[in-house]
Short mmCIF file of C-alpha atoms in Angstrom, two decimals:
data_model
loop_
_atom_site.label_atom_id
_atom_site.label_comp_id
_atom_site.label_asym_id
_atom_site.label_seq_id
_atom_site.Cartn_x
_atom_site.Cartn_y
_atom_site.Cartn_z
CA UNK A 20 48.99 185.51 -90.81
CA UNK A 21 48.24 184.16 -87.25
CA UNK A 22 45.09 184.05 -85.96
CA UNK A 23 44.25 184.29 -82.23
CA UNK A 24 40.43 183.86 -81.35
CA UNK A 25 39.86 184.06 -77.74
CA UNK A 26 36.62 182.68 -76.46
CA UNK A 27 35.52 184.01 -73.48
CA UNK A 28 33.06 185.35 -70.87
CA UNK A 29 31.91 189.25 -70.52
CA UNK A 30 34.83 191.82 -70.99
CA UNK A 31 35.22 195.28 -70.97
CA UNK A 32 36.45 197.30 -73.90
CA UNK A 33 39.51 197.87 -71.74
CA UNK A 34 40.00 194.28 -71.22
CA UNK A 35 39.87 193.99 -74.75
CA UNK A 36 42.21 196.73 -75.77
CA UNK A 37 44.65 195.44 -73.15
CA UNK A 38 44.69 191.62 -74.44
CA UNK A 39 44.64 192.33 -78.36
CA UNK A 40 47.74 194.67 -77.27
CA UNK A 41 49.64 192.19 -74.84
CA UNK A 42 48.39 188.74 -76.78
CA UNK A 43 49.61 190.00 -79.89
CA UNK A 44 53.12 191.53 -78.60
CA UNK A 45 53.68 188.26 -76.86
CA UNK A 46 52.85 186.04 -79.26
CA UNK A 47 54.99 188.16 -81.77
CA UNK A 48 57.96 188.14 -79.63
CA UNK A 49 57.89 184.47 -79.26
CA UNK A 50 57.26 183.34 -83.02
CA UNK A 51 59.23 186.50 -84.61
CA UNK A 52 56.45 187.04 -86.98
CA UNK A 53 55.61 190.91 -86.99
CA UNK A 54 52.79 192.60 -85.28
CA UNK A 55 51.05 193.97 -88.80
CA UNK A 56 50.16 190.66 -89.46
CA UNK A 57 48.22 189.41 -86.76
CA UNK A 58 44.50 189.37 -86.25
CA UNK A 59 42.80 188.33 -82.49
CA UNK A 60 39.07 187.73 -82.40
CA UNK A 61 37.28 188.08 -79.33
CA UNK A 62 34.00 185.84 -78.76
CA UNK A 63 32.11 186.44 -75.73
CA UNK A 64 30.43 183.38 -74.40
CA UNK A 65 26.96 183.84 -72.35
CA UNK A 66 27.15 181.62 -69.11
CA UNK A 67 24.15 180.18 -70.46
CA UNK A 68 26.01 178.78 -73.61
CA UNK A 69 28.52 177.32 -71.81
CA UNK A 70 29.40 174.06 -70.71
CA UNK A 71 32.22 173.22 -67.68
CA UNK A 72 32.84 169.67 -66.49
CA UNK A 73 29.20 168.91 -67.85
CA UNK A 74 27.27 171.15 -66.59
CA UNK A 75 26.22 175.09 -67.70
CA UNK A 76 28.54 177.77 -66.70
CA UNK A 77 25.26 179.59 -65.18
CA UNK A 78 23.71 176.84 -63.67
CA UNK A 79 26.90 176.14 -61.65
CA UNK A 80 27.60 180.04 -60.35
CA UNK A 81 23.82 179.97 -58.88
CA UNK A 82 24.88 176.67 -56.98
CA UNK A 83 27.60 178.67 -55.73
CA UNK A 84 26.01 181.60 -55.33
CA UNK A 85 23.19 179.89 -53.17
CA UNK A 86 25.78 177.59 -51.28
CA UNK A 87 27.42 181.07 -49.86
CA UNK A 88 23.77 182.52 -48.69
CA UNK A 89 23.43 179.75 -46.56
CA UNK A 90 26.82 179.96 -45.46
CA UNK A 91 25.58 183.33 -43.51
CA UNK A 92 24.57 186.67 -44.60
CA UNK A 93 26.67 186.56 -48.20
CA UNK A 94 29.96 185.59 -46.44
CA UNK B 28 30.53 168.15 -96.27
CA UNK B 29 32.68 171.53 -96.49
CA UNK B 30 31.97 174.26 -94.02
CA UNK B 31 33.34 177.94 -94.57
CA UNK B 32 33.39 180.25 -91.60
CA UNK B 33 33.65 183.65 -92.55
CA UNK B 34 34.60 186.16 -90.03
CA UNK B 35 33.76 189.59 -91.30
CA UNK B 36 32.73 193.07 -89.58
CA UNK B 37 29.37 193.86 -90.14
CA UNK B 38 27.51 193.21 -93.33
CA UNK B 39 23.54 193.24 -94.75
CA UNK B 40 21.14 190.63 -95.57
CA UNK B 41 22.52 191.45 -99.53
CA UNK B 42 26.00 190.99 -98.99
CA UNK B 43 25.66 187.49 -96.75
CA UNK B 44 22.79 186.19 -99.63
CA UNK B 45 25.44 186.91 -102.24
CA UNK B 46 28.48 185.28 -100.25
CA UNK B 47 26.87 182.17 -99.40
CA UNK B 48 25.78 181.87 -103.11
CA UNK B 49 28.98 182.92 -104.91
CA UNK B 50 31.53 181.14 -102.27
CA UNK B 51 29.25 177.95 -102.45
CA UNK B 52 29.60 177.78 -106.11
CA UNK B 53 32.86 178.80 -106.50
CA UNK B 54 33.78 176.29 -104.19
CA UNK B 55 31.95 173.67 -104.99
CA UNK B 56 33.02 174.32 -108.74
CA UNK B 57 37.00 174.22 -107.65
CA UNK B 58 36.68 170.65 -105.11
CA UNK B 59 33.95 169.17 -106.93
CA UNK B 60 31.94 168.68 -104.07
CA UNK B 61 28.05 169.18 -104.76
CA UNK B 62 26.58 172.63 -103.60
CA UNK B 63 23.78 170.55 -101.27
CA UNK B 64 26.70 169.43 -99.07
CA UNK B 65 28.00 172.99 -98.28
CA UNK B 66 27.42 175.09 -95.21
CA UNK B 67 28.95 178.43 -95.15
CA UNK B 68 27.79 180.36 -91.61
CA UNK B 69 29.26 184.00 -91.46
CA UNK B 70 30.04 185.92 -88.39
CA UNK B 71 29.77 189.32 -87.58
CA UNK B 72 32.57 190.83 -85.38
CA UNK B 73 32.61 194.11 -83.57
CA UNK B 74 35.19 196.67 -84.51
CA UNK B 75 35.73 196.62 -80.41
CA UNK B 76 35.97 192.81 -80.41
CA UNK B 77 38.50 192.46 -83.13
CA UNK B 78 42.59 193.19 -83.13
CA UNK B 79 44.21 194.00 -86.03
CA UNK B 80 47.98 194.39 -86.18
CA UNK B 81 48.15 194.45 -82.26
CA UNK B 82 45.30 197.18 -82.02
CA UNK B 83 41.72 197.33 -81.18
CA UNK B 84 39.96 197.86 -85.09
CA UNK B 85 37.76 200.44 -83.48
CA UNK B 86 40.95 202.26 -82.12
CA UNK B 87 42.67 202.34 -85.22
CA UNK B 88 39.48 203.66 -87.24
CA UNK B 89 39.17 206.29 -84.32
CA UNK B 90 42.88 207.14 -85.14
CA UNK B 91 42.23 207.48 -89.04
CA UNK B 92 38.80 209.41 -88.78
CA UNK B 93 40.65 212.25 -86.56
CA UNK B 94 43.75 212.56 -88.79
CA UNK B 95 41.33 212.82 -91.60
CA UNK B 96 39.88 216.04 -89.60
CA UNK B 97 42.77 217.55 -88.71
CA UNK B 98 43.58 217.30 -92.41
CA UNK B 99 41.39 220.04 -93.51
CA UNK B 100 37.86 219.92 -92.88
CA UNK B 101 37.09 216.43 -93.46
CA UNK B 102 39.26 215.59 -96.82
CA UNK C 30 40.40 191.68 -90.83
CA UNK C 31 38.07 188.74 -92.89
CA UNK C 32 39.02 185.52 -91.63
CA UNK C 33 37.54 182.70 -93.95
CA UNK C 34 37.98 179.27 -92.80
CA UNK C 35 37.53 176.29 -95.28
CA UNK C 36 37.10 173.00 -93.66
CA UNK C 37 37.54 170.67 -96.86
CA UNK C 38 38.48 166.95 -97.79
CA UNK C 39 41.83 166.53 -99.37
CA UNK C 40 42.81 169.22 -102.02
CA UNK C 41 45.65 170.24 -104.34
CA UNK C 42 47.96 172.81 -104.53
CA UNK C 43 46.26 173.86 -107.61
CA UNK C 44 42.58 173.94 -106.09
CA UNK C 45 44.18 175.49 -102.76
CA UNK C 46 45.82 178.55 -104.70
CA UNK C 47 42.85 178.70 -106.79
CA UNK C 48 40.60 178.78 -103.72
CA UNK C 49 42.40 181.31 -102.12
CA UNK C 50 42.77 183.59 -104.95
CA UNK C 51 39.43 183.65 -106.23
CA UNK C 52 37.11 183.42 -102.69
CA UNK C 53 39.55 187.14 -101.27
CA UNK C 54 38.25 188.25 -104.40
CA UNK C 55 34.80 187.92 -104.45
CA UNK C 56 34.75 188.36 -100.78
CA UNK C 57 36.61 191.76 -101.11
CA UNK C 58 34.40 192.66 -103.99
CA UNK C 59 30.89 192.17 -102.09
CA UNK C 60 32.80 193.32 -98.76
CA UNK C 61 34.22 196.40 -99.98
CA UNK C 62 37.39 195.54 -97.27
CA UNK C 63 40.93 195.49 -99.17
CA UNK C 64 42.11 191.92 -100.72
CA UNK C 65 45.52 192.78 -98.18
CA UNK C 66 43.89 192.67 -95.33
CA UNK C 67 42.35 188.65 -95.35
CA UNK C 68 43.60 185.59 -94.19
CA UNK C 69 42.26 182.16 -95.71
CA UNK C 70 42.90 178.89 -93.84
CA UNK C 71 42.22 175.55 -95.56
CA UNK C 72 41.74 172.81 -92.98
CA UNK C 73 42.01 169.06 -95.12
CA UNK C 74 40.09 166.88 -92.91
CA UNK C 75 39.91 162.99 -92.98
CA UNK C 76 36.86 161.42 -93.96
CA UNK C 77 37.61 159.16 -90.94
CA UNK C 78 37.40 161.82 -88.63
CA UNK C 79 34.56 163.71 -90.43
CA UNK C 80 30.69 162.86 -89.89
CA UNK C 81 27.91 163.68 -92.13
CA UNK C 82 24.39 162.94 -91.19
CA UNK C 83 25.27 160.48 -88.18
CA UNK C 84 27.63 158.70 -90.24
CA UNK C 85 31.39 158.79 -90.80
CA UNK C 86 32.09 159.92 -94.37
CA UNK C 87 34.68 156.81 -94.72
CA UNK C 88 32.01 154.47 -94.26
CA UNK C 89 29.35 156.36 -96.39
CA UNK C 90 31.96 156.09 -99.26
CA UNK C 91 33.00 152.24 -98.79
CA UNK C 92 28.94 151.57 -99.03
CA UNK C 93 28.51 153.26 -102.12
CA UNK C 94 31.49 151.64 -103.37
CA UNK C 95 30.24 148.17 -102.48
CA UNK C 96 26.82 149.36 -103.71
CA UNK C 97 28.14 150.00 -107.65
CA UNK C 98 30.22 146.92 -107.35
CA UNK C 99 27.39 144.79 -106.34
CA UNK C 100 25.14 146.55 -109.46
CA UNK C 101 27.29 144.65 -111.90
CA UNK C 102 31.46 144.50 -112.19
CA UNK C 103 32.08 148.61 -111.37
CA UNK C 104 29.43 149.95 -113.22
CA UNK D 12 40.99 169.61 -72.58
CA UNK D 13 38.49 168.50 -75.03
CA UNK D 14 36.50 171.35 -75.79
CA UNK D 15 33.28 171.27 -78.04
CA UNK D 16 31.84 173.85 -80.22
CA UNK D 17 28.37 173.09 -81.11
CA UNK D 18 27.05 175.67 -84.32
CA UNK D 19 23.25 175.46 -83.98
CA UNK D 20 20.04 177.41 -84.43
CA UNK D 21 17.83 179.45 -81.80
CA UNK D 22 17.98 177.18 -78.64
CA UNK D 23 16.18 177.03 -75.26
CA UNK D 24 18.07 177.25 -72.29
CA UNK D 25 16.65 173.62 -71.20
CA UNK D 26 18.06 172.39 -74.98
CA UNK D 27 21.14 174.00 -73.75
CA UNK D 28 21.58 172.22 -70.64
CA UNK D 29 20.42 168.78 -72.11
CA UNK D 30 23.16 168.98 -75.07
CA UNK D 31 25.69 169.96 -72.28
CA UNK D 32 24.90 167.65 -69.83
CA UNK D 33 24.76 164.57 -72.32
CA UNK D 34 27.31 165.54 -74.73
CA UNK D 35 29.98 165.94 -72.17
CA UNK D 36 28.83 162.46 -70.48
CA UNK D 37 28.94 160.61 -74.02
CA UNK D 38 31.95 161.93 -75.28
CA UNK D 39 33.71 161.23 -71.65
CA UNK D 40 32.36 157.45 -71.93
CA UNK D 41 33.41 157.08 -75.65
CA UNK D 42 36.96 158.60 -75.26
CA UNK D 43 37.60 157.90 -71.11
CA UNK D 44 38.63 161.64 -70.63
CA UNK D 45 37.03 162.68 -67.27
CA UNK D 46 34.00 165.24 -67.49
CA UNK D 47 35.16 167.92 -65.72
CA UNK D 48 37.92 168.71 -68.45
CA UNK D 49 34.89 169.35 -71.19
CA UNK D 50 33.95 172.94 -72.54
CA UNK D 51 30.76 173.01 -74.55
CA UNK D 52 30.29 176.44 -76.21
CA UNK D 53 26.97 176.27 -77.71
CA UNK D 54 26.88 179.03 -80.75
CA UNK D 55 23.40 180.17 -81.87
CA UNK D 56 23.34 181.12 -85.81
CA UNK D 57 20.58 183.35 -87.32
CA UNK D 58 19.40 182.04 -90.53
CA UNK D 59 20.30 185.22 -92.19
CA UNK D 60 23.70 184.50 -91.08
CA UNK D 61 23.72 180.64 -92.46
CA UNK D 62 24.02 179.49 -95.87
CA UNK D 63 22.73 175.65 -96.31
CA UNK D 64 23.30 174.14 -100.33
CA UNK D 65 24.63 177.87 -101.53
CA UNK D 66 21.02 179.45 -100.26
CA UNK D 67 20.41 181.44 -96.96
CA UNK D 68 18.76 179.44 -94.40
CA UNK D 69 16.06 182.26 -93.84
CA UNK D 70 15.20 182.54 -97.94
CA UNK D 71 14.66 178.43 -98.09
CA UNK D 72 12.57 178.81 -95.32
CA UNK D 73 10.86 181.47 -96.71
CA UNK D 74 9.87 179.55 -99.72
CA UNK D 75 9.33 176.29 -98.11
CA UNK D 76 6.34 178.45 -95.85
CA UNK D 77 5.67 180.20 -99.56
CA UNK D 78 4.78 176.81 -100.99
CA UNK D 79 3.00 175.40 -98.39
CA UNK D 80 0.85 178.08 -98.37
CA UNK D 81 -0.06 177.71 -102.10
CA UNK D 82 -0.65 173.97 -101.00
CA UNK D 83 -4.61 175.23 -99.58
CA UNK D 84 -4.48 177.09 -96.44
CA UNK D 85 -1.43 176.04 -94.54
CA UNK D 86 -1.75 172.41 -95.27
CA UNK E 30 22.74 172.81 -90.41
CA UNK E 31 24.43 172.05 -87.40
CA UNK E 32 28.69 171.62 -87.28
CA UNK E 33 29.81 170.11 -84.15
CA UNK E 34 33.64 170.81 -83.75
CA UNK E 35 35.21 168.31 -81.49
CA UNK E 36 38.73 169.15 -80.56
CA UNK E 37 39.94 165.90 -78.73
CA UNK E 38 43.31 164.08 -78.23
CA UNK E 39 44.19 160.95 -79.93
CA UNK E 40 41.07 158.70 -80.55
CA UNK E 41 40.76 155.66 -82.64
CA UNK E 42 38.38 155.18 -85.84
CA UNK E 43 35.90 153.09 -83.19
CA UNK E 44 36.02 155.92 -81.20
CA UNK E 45 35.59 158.49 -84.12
CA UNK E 46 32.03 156.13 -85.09
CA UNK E 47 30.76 155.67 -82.23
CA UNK E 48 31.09 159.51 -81.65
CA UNK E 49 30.02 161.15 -84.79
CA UNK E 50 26.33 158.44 -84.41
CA UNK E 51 25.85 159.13 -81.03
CA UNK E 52 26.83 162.83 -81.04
CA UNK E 53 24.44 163.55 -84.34
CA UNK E 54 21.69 161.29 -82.77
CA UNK E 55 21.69 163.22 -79.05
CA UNK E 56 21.79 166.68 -80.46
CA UNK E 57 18.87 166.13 -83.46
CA UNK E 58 17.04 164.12 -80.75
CA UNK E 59 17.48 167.17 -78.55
CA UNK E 60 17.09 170.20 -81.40
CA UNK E 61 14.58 168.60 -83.47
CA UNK E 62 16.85 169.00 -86.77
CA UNK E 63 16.75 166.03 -88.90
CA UNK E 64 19.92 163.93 -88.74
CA UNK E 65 21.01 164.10 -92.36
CA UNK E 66 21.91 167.65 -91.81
CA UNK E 67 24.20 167.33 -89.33
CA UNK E 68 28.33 167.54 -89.97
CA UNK E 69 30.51 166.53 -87.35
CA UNK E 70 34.30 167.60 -87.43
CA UNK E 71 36.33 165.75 -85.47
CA UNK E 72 40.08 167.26 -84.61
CA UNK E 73 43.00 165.95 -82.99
CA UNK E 74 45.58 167.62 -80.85
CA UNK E 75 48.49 166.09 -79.98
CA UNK E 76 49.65 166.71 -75.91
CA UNK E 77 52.59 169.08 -77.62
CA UNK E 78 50.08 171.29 -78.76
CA UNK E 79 47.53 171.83 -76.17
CA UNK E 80 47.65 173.95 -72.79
CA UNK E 81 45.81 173.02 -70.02
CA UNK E 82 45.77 175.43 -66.90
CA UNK E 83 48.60 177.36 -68.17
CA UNK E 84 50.94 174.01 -68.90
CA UNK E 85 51.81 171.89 -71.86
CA UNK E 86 49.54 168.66 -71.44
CA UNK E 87 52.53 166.57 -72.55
CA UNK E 88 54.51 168.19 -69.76
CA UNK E 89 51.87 167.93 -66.95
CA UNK E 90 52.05 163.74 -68.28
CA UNK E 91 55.38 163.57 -67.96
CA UNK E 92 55.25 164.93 -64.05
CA UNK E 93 52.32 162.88 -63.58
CA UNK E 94 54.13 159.62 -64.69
CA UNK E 95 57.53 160.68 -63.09
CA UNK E 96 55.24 161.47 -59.47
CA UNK E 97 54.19 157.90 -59.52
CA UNK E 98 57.45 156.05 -60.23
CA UNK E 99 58.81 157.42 -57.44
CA UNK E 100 55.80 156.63 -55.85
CA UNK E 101 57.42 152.69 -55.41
CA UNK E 102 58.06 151.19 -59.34
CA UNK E 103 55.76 152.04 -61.35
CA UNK E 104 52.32 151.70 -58.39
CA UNK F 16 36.23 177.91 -69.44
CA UNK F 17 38.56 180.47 -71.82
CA UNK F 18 39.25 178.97 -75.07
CA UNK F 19 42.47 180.61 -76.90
CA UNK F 20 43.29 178.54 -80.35
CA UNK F 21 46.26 180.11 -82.05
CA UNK F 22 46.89 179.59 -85.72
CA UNK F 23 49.97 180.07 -86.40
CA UNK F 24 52.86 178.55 -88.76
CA UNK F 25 55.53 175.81 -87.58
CA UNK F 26 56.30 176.25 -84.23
CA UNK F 27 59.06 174.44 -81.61
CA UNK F 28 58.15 172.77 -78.87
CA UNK F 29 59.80 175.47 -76.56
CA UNK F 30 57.71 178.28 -78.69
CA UNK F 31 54.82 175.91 -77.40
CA UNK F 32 55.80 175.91 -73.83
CA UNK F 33 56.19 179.72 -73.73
CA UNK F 34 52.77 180.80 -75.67
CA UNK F 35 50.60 178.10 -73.66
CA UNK F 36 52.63 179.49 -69.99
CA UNK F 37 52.65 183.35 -70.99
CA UNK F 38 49.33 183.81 -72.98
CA UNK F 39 47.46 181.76 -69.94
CA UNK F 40 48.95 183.74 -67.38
CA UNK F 41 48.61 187.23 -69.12
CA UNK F 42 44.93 186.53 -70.08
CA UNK F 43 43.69 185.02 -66.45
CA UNK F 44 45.78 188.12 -65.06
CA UNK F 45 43.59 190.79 -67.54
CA UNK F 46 40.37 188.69 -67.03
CA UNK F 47 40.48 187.62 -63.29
CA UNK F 48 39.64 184.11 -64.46
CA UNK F 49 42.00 181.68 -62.63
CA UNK F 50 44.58 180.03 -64.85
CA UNK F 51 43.41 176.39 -63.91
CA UNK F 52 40.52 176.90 -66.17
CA UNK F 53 42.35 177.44 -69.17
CA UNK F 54 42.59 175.61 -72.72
CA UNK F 55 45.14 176.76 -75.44
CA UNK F 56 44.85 175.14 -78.29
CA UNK F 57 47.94 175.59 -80.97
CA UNK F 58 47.24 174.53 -84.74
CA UNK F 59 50.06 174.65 -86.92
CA UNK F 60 49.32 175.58 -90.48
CA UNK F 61 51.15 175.07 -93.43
CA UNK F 62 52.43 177.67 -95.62
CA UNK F 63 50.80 176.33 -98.65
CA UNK F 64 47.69 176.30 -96.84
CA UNK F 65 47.18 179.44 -95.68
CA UNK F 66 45.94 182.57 -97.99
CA UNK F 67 47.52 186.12 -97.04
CA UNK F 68 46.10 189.07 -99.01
CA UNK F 69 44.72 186.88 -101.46
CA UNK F 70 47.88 184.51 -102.51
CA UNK F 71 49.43 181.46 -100.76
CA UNK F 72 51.83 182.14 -97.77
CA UNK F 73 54.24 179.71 -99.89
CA UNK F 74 53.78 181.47 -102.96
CA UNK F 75 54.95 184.70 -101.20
CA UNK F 76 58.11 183.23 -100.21
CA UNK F 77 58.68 182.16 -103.16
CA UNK F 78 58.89 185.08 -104.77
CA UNK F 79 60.48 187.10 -102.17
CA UNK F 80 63.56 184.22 -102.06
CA UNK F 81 63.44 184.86 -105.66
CA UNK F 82 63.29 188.86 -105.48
CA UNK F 83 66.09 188.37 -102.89
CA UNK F 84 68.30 186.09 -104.96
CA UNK F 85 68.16 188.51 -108.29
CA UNK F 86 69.07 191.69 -105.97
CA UNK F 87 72.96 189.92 -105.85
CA UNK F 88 74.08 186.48 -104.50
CA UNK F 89 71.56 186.48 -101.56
CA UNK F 90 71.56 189.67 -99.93
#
């Protein structure tokens, strides 16, 4: 019956493949309720739909991103 | 007041009209609660986005489809 | 795979089998997906900790009270 | 740790930012948690996808436009 | 249509108010949906329950209030 | 700004500790996001509210205890 939804940012099908795998193996080990029974969602989050500390996830990587530039030649 | 998240795979404009009517009513018919307060908001999830039993959905179907060949000419 | 969520007031054990029974079955009837594979989860929340239009559904409920009592000894 | 999961409509980036930016700030004055523990994951719903009073959010639209129409020429 | 999810710590029915007004108010201010259709869920989590940054919340307290009584009684 | 809640039954306090350390670390290891940024969120559900192939979890039990006591003093 558990139910594992992992919000998150952009992953690869690989990524995906590898967490559903190793989240629900894990999680299975530790509780002792078999794998059969266990659905993981994965919701991928636009950077633009997110909020950290108060402020959008995109918003902040172009600070950072323009923070570096001036830093020198994309240190 | 009640909302019902329903996450499915993919389904049509049909299927998600005739949800949100029969699951409102039902509902509202078992709590009680009026139909105006109920908001039902169904979400679609990629066979690649969802684990099921500690595998990718999209793997497993992948799996079933190519036994089904090697059957005999798709049985 | 279907994972329907029901975020509800208080409810019985009665209207919670009866809920869970009868929403897998429609939902696996317009779905097509087998009854085995869903999962229903029935959240009770508080009306204390639940808002509906701006206002907390505990306080809604204790003005309509007072309202009726003020029309005329609990009409 | 608090994390916030708004279920809208279509919204602007700038909407986006605004609800971010003053949700976080409100809910870290109200509750004293500092701001930069907040998520805010902003989830945009199609009306197809929504059901509102047991009816589809795009079909009540549709008749709402439907009768103002009737009304004389888009009152 | 809107459902704002808030999962929080412990917070008291002041709190809860002041939250589910203020929240509703912001976001139909910002969105343009009328207030009446807003819900507001608000859940708690107790410290037990919730990982922050890979740690039990309740644990990284109980460091946190250990760190400062040795910091000289209680600073 | 990963989000992972986890349904799941009753769970100890050391179960707790060991998801919210191992699921953080394995998912910031597969996604390259740093753990710091992490919120786990565990909900405990209870048996008779949770829905599994279209009956209640507790109803299950029920009748497998039962199906286990008939097959002979509690094989």
């Amino acid at each position: 019956m558990p139910v594992i939804t992992m919000e998150l940012g952009k992953v690869s099908i690989e990524q995906k493949r590898e967490l559903v795998t190793k989240v629900t193996e894990l999680t299975a080990g530790v509780t002792g309720v078999p794998k059969e029974a266990f659905i993981v969602l994965i919701k991928e989050n636009d950077a633009e739909s997110t909020g950290f500390g108060g402020e959008l996830l995109s918003d902040k990587r172009a600070k950072m991103a323009a923070e570096k530039k001036v830093g020198g030649n994309y240190e």
